[in-house]
Amino acid sequence: MTYQTKHVPPKIADFDVIVIGTGSGGGVGAHMLNKDGKKVAVVEQETMGGECPNYGCIPTKALLQAAETLDTINSAENFGIKVSGKAEVDYPALKAWKDKAVWNTGTHAGEQSYKEDGVAVLRGHAHFIDPWTLSVKGKRYTAKRFLIASGTSDFVPPIPGLKETGYIGYREALEFEKPPKKLFIIGGGAIGCEFTEIFSTFGVDVHIAEATERLAGKEDPEIGDLIQALFERKGVHVHVDSKVVKVEKKGAQKIVHVDSNGKVTKITVDEVMLAAGKIANTDLGLENAGVEFSRRGIKVNKEMQTTAEHIYAAGDVTGGYMFTHVANYESRIAAQNMFSTLKHHADYSAVPRCIFISPEVASVGLTEAELKEKGIEYQVGATSTGWLGRANTSQKDTGFVKILANKKGIILGASIVAPRAGEMIHELTLAIQWKMKASKIKYTIHAFPTWNQAIRSAAAKIDCK
Ligand SMILES: Cc1cc2nc3c(=O)[nH]c(=O)nc-3n(C[C@H](O)[C@H](O)[C@H](O)COP(=O)(O)OP(=O)(O)OC[C@H]3O[C@@H](n4cnc5c(N)ncnc54)[C@H](O)[C@@H]3O)c2cc1C
């Protein structure tokens, strides 16, 4: 599809910019443009603030913190602390804590705070009538520019019996007043792994199935192998290389048929949870606006501009990395480029990716598979974290740091499994972003005893020319 020239821009528009979606991809851009003096409107059809603060990052991390606290209490005796009685999970109180963390993000006041800043808030489903006009609840609004940040919805795999039997998604899984005794999670990516961590720590008998060879299958193999070993140590049933081929009802329970290398096993559980991926929300009349899209998402160039030159897109709807920090970054780039001749380009060479299980998993830059695919010769510098002073004093000896560098020693990728990997990864993110050699890290003093000392040790194993 090409840009529709038969429509001309309105001489006088209702707004300079209309932003569709108030999530991580919409909100930042809307505030920036407003501060820049533009007349801005946001359109939101559901909860202000979108997925991350309401149903994604924040509630899951609040529950993961509770899980880690339970683990800490249960291991207190290792540190000479006597706990009288058994630590127990109080589910209504746990849900109240999760709700409090969501409340603290301030999204409940989202509409009001936009209005106080002078941004118009339009409630309802936005739909393009032509490249310059949106319809929201039957009313028409024109603008000179648009930013689409409509996010994604859950992908529901076409598994026979799944819809009829019923299942839950991550939103329902966050609302349990009492979790099921046995839970089957379909999908072994970051979301599936984080919910496995949460529920297995709280005593639920969890099965997790992943169709590819490993959990977190897009990362280097050591990561998936270690996550599987850690989960199995907690009693989780991990099914990799396994497809759910059928789901059926048995009274109040559900029978999940899992095909692992041609052998089908039937597993009876109380609930089935989907974590099998996301699909872009493109039901916006994009064909009326000349905006090209595919199943993956809205097509954008490096300036975050769609195939219609006055329409930009940011966040999960573009089908790239699905993280809040990436959606924020793209939103800033779109807002900067919309009215400016000085264009900023999106650069994805150093995007940190985290899975907040225990210990945390984090990676950045290229994986080994991507380096091979690009034909880049590389070297590996790796170390376990078990020998660190910090591992000794915290009784946490599982983990590693792995750095990938080219023949000159310039760092191109890295992965970490360690208790604070989500924080540690930024040292390597900085190195990759600024094309640093591993020797720069080797010759930097790292404090003792810290987890980051393992990064220095891995970097010291890279040959720099
Ligand atoms: C369980 C879970 C945990 C996660 N944890 C993390 C994490 O720890 N770290 C991290 O970086 N990322 C995490 N993510 C991913 C993160 O939540 C997303 O990448 C981020 O929220 C995407 O922002 P977005 O603005 O693109 O989309 P969204 O936040 O989904 O916002 C899109 C908004 O657009 C609205 N909308 C859609 N269509 C229309 C329309 N036609 N008209 C009007 N409004 C419309 C929707 O209602 C929605 O509010 C997690 C996701 C999940 C599900």
PDB file of N, CA and C and ligand atoms in Angstrom, residues 20-26 43-47 50-52 55-57 60-61 124-126 149-151 170 191 195 278 281 284 315-316 322-325 327 356, ligand 1:
ATOM      1  N   ILE A  20      -2.525   7.817  20.035  1.00  0.00           N
ATOM      2  CA  ILE A  20      -3.471   6.708  20.287  1.00  0.00           C
ATOM      3  C   ILE A  20      -2.822   5.724  21.253  1.00  0.00           C
ATOM      4  N   GLY A  21      -3.353   5.653  22.481  1.00  0.00           N
ATOM      5  CA  GLY A  21      -2.793   4.763  23.506  1.00  0.00           C
ATOM      6  C   GLY A  21      -2.006   5.561  24.530  1.00  0.00           C
ATOM      7  N   THR A  22      -2.259   5.311  25.812  1.00  0.00           N
ATOM      8  CA  THR A  22      -1.554   6.057  26.880  1.00  0.00           C
ATOM      9  C   THR A  22      -0.559   5.169  27.632  1.00  0.00           C
ATOM     10  N   GLY A  23      -0.111   4.078  27.000  1.00  0.00           N
ATOM     11  CA  GLY A  23       0.878   3.197  27.629  1.00  0.00           C
ATOM     12  C   GLY A  23       2.282   3.775  27.496  1.00  0.00           C
ATOM     13  N   SER A  24       3.280   2.899  27.654  1.00  0.00           N
ATOM     14  CA  SER A  24       4.684   3.335  27.636  1.00  0.00           C
ATOM     15  C   SER A  24       5.068   3.950  26.294  1.00  0.00           C
ATOM     16  N   GLY A  25       4.423   3.539  25.221  1.00  0.00           N
ATOM     17  CA  GLY A  25       4.749   4.068  23.891  1.00  0.00           C
ATOM     18  C   GLY A  25       4.016   5.349  23.565  1.00  0.00           C
ATOM     19  N   GLY A  26       2.927   5.634  24.259  1.00  0.00           N
ATOM     20  CA  GLY A  26       2.138   6.828  23.965  1.00  0.00           C
ATOM     21  C   GLY A  26       2.400   7.966  24.942  1.00  0.00           C
ATOM     22  N   VAL A  43      -5.856   9.385  23.085  1.00  0.00           N
ATOM     23  CA  VAL A  43      -7.066   8.560  23.032  1.00  0.00           C
ATOM     24  C   VAL A  43      -6.778   7.266  23.781  1.00  0.00           C
ATOM     25  N   GLU A  44      -7.651   6.896  24.680  1.00  0.00           N
ATOM     26  CA  GLU A  44      -7.471   5.636  25.430  1.00  0.00           C
ATOM     27  C   GLU A  44      -8.811   4.917  25.510  1.00  0.00           C
ATOM     28  N   GLN A  45      -8.789   3.642  25.117  1.00  0.00           N
ATOM     29  CA  GLN A  45     -10.051   2.888  25.126  1.00  0.00           C
ATOM     30  C   GLN A  45     -10.247   2.090  26.404  1.00  0.00           C
ATOM     31  N   GLU A  46      -9.138   1.952  27.188  1.00  0.00           N
ATOM     32  CA  GLU A  46      -9.258   1.109  28.373  1.00  0.00           C
ATOM     33  C   GLU A  46      -8.646   1.790  29.591  1.00  0.00           C
ATOM     34  N   THR A  47      -7.627   1.147  30.225  1.00  0.00           N
ATOM     35  CA  THR A  47      -7.061   1.701  31.468  1.00  0.00           C
ATOM     36  C   THR A  47      -5.949   2.696  31.138  1.00  0.00           C
ATOM     37  N   GLY A  50      -1.918   2.037  30.287  1.00  0.00           N
ATOM     38  CA  GLY A  50      -1.646   0.826  29.510  1.00  0.00           C
ATOM     39  C   GLY A  50      -1.179  -0.363  30.336  1.00  0.00           C
ATOM     40  N   GLU A  51      -0.452  -1.250  29.681  1.00  0.00           N
ATOM     41  CA  GLU A  51      -0.133  -2.562  30.239  1.00  0.00           C
ATOM     42  C   GLU A  51       0.876  -2.543  31.391  1.00  0.00           C
ATOM     43  N   CYS A  52       1.992  -1.836  31.211  1.00  0.00           N
ATOM     44  CA  CYS A  52       3.121  -1.961  32.149  1.00  0.00           C
ATOM     45  C   CYS A  52       2.734  -1.682  33.609  1.00  0.00           C
ATOM     46  N   TYR A  55      -1.022  -4.050  34.362  1.00  0.00           N
ATOM     47  CA  TYR A  55      -1.149  -5.511  34.190  1.00  0.00           C
ATOM     48  C   TYR A  55       0.179  -6.200  33.866  1.00  0.00           C
ATOM     49  N   GLY A  56       1.274  -5.429  33.753  1.00  0.00           N
ATOM     50  CA  GLY A  56       2.529  -6.026  33.275  1.00  0.00           C
ATOM     51  C   GLY A  56       3.650  -5.925  34.280  1.00  0.00           C
ATOM     52  N   CYS A  57       4.610  -5.045  33.965  1.00  0.00           N
ATOM     53  CA  CYS A  57       5.863  -4.958  34.729  1.00  0.00           C
ATOM     54  C   CYS A  57       5.637  -4.790  36.232  1.00  0.00           C
ATOM     55  N   THR A  60       3.700  -7.704  38.288  1.00  0.00           N
ATOM     56  CA  THR A  60       4.503  -8.940  38.343  1.00  0.00           C
ATOM     57  C   THR A  60       5.718  -8.760  39.241  1.00  0.00           C
ATOM     58  N   LYS A  61       6.355  -7.584  39.142  1.00  0.00           N
ATOM     59  CA  LYS A  61       7.537  -7.385  39.988  1.00  0.00           C
ATOM     60  C   LYS A  61       7.145  -7.274  41.463  1.00  0.00           C
ATOM     61  N   GLY A 124     -12.281   6.126  24.353  1.00  0.00           N
ATOM     62  CA  GLY A 124     -12.972   5.282  23.386  1.00  0.00           C
ATOM     63  C   GLY A 124     -11.987   4.705  22.387  1.00  0.00           C
ATOM     64  N   HIS A 125     -12.518   3.951  21.440  1.00  0.00           N
ATOM     65  CA  HIS A 125     -11.696   3.274  20.438  1.00  0.00           C
ATOM     66  C   HIS A 125     -11.421   4.225  19.269  1.00  0.00           C
ATOM     67  N   ALA A 126     -10.140   4.437  18.978  1.00  0.00           N
ATOM     68  CA  ALA A 126      -9.782   5.330  17.872  1.00  0.00           C
ATOM     69  C   ALA A 126      -9.757   4.565  16.561  1.00  0.00           C
ATOM     70  N   ALA A 149       0.315   4.184  19.359  1.00  0.00           N
ATOM     71  CA  ALA A 149       0.995   3.360  20.385  1.00  0.00           C
ATOM     72  C   ALA A 149      -0.074   2.479  21.012  1.00  0.00           C
ATOM     73  N   SER A 150      -0.672   1.646  20.174  1.00  0.00           N
ATOM     74  CA  SER A 150      -1.865   0.884  20.588  1.00  0.00           C
ATOM     75  C   SER A 150      -1.532  -0.469  21.203  1.00  0.00           C
ATOM     76  N   GLY A 151      -0.236  -0.814  21.312  1.00  0.00           N
ATOM     77  CA  GLY A 151       0.154  -2.017  22.050  1.00  0.00           C
ATOM     78  C   GLY A 151      -0.267  -3.327  21.387  1.00  0.00           C
ATOM     79  N   TYR A 170      -2.425 -13.402  31.541  1.00  0.00           N
ATOM     80  CA  TYR A 170      -1.656 -12.833  32.662  1.00  0.00           C
ATOM     81  C   TYR A 170      -2.505 -11.897  33.521  1.00  0.00           C
ATOM     82  N   ILE A 191       7.502 -13.915  30.168  1.00  0.00           N
ATOM     83  CA  ILE A 191       6.271 -13.851  30.973  1.00  0.00           C
ATOM     84  C   ILE A 191       5.954 -15.212  31.584  1.00  0.00           C
ATOM     85  N   PHE A 195       5.879 -15.941  35.744  1.00  0.00           N
ATOM     86  CA  PHE A 195       4.713 -16.498  36.456  1.00  0.00           C
ATOM     87  C   PHE A 195       5.036 -17.871  37.053  1.00  0.00           C
ATOM     88  N   LYS A 278       2.285 -12.326  21.818  1.00  0.00           N
ATOM     89  CA  LYS A 278       1.373 -11.181  21.690  1.00  0.00           C
ATOM     90  C   LYS A 278       1.142 -10.872  20.217  1.00  0.00           C
ATOM     91  N   ASN A 281      -2.069  -4.659  18.122  1.00  0.00           N
ATOM     92  CA  ASN A 281      -3.419  -4.089  18.000  1.00  0.00           C
ATOM     93  C   ASN A 281      -3.459  -3.169  16.782  1.00  0.00           C
ATOM     94  N   LEU A 284      -7.441  -0.392  13.665  1.00  0.00           N
ATOM     95  CA  LEU A 284      -7.540   1.069  13.832  1.00  0.00           C
ATOM     96  C   LEU A 284      -7.931   1.765  12.536  1.00  0.00           C
ATOM     97  N   GLY A 315       6.394   1.592  20.365  1.00  0.00           N
ATOM     98  CA  GLY A 315       6.013   0.581  21.347  1.00  0.00           C
ATOM     99  C   GLY A 315       5.702  -0.771  20.720  1.00  0.00           C
ATOM    100  N   ASP A 316       5.032  -1.595  21.505  1.00  0.00           N
ATOM    101  CA  ASP A 316       4.804  -2.995  21.127  1.00  0.00           C
ATOM    102  C   ASP A 316       4.108  -3.144  19.773  1.00  0.00           C
ATOM    103  N   MET A 322       9.596  -6.031  22.874  1.00  0.00           N
ATOM    104  CA  MET A 322       8.406  -5.648  23.638  1.00  0.00           C
ATOM    105  C   MET A 322       8.763  -5.390  25.093  1.00  0.00           C
ATOM    106  N   PHE A 323       9.351  -4.203  25.321  1.00  0.00           N
ATOM    107  CA  PHE A 323       9.729  -3.778  26.667  1.00  0.00           C
ATOM    108  C   PHE A 323       9.285  -2.339  26.873  1.00  0.00           C
ATOM    109  N   THR A 324       9.039  -1.996  28.123  1.00  0.00           N
ATOM    110  CA  THR A 324       8.666  -0.618  28.447  1.00  0.00           C
ATOM    111  C   THR A 324       9.766   0.361  28.070  1.00  0.00           C
ATOM    112  N   HIS A 325      11.038   0.005  28.383  1.00  0.00           N
ATOM    113  CA  HIS A 325      12.120   0.957  28.092  1.00  0.00           C
ATOM    114  C   HIS A 325      12.271   1.187  26.592  1.00  0.00           C
ATOM    115  N   ALA A 327       9.667   0.957  24.395  1.00  0.00           N
ATOM    116  CA  ALA A 327       8.488   1.765  24.022  1.00  0.00           C
ATOM    117  C   ALA A 327       8.722   3.236  24.371  1.00  0.00           C
ATOM    118  N   PHE A 356      12.877 -11.466  35.457  1.00  0.00           N
ATOM    119  CA  PHE A 356      13.075 -11.195  36.886  1.00  0.00           C
ATOM    120  C   PHE A 356      12.745 -12.402  37.755  1.00  0.00           C
TER     121      PHE A 356
HETATM  122  C1  LIG B   1       3.071  -9.821  32.511  1.00  0.00           C
HETATM  123  C2  LIG B   1       3.965  -8.823  31.838  1.00  0.00           C
HETATM  124  C3  LIG B   1       5.127  -8.405  32.448  1.00  0.00           C
HETATM  125  C4  LIG B   1       5.942  -7.483  31.824  1.00  0.00           C
HETATM  126  N1  LIG B   1       7.089  -7.102  32.460  1.00  0.00           N
HETATM  127  C5  LIG B   1       7.900  -6.196  31.864  1.00  0.00           C
HETATM  128  C6  LIG B   1       9.076  -5.752  32.518  1.00  0.00           C
HETATM  129  O1  LIG B   1       9.378  -6.162  33.642  1.00  0.00           O
HETATM  130  N2  LIG B   1       9.858  -4.850  31.888  1.00  0.00           N
HETATM  131  C7  LIG B   1       9.548  -4.363  30.643  1.00  0.00           C
HETATM  132  O2  LIG B   1      10.295  -3.547  30.112  1.00  0.00           O
HETATM  133  N3  LIG B   1       8.440  -4.780  30.004  1.00  0.00           N
HETATM  134  C8  LIG B   1       7.610  -5.666  30.575  1.00  0.00           C
HETATM  135  N4  LIG B   1       6.462  -6.045  29.945  1.00  0.00           N
HETATM  136  C9  LIG B   1       6.165  -5.479  28.619  1.00  0.00           C
HETATM  137  C10 LIG B   1       5.571  -4.058  28.722  1.00  0.00           C
HETATM  138  O3  LIG B   1       4.437  -4.102  29.550  1.00  0.00           O
HETATM  139  C11 LIG B   1       5.209  -3.553  27.330  1.00  0.00           C
HETATM  140  O4  LIG B   1       6.343  -3.634  26.486  1.00  0.00           O
HETATM  141  C12 LIG B   1       4.741  -2.102  27.359  1.00  0.00           C
HETATM  142  O5  LIG B   1       3.693  -1.930  28.269  1.00  0.00           O
HETATM  143  C13 LIG B   1       4.270  -1.696  25.948  1.00  0.00           C
HETATM  144  O6  LIG B   1       3.766  -0.382  25.960  1.00  0.00           O
HETATM  145  P1  LIG B   1       2.858   0.107  24.743  1.00  0.00           P
HETATM  146  O7  LIG B   1       2.567   1.552  25.001  1.00  0.00           O
HETATM  147  O8  LIG B   1       3.449  -0.249  23.455  1.00  0.00           O
HETATM  148  O9  LIG B   1       1.509  -0.732  24.853  1.00  0.00           O
HETATM  149  P2  LIG B   1       0.412  -0.751  26.013  1.00  0.00           P
HETATM  150  O10 LIG B   1       0.990  -0.453  27.330  1.00  0.00           O
HETATM  151  O11 LIG B   1      -0.326  -2.020  25.823  1.00  0.00           O
HETATM  152  O12 LIG B   1      -0.533   0.484  25.660  1.00  0.00           O
HETATM  153  C14 LIG B   1      -1.384   0.478  24.561  1.00  0.00           C
HETATM  154  C15 LIG B   1      -2.632   1.250  24.943  1.00  0.00           C
HETATM  155  O13 LIG B   1      -3.356   1.551  23.757  1.00  0.00           O
HETATM  156  C16 LIG B   1      -4.740   1.413  24.023  1.00  0.00           C
HETATM  157  N5  LIG B   1      -5.400   1.187  22.727  1.00  0.00           N
HETATM  158  C17 LIG B   1      -5.208   0.150  21.873  1.00  0.00           C
HETATM  159  N6  LIG B   1      -5.935   0.325  20.743  1.00  0.00           N
HETATM  160  C18 LIG B   1      -6.606   1.495  20.908  1.00  0.00           C
HETATM  161  C19 LIG B   1      -7.525   2.205  20.097  1.00  0.00           C
HETATM  162  N7  LIG B   1      -7.870   1.789  18.873  1.00  0.00           N
HETATM  163  N8  LIG B   1      -8.036   3.365  20.576  1.00  0.00           N
HETATM  164  C20 LIG B   1      -7.682   3.835  21.810  1.00  0.00           C
HETATM  165  N9  LIG B   1      -6.822   3.202  22.612  1.00  0.00           N
HETATM  166  C21 LIG B   1      -6.279   2.057  22.155  1.00  0.00           C
HETATM  167  C22 LIG B   1      -4.808   0.213  24.964  1.00  0.00           C
HETATM  168  O14 LIG B   1      -6.006   0.252  25.705  1.00  0.00           O
HETATM  169  C23 LIG B   1      -3.572   0.430  25.821  1.00  0.00           C
HETATM  170  O15 LIG B   1      -3.862   1.153  27.010  1.00  0.00           O
HETATM  171  C24 LIG B   1       5.607  -6.964  30.555  1.00  0.00           C
HETATM  172  C25 LIG B   1       4.424  -7.377  29.931  1.00  0.00           C
HETATM  173  C26 LIG B   1       3.606  -8.286  30.566  1.00  0.00           C
HETATM  174  C27 LIG B   1       2.339  -8.709  29.885  1.00  0.00           C
END
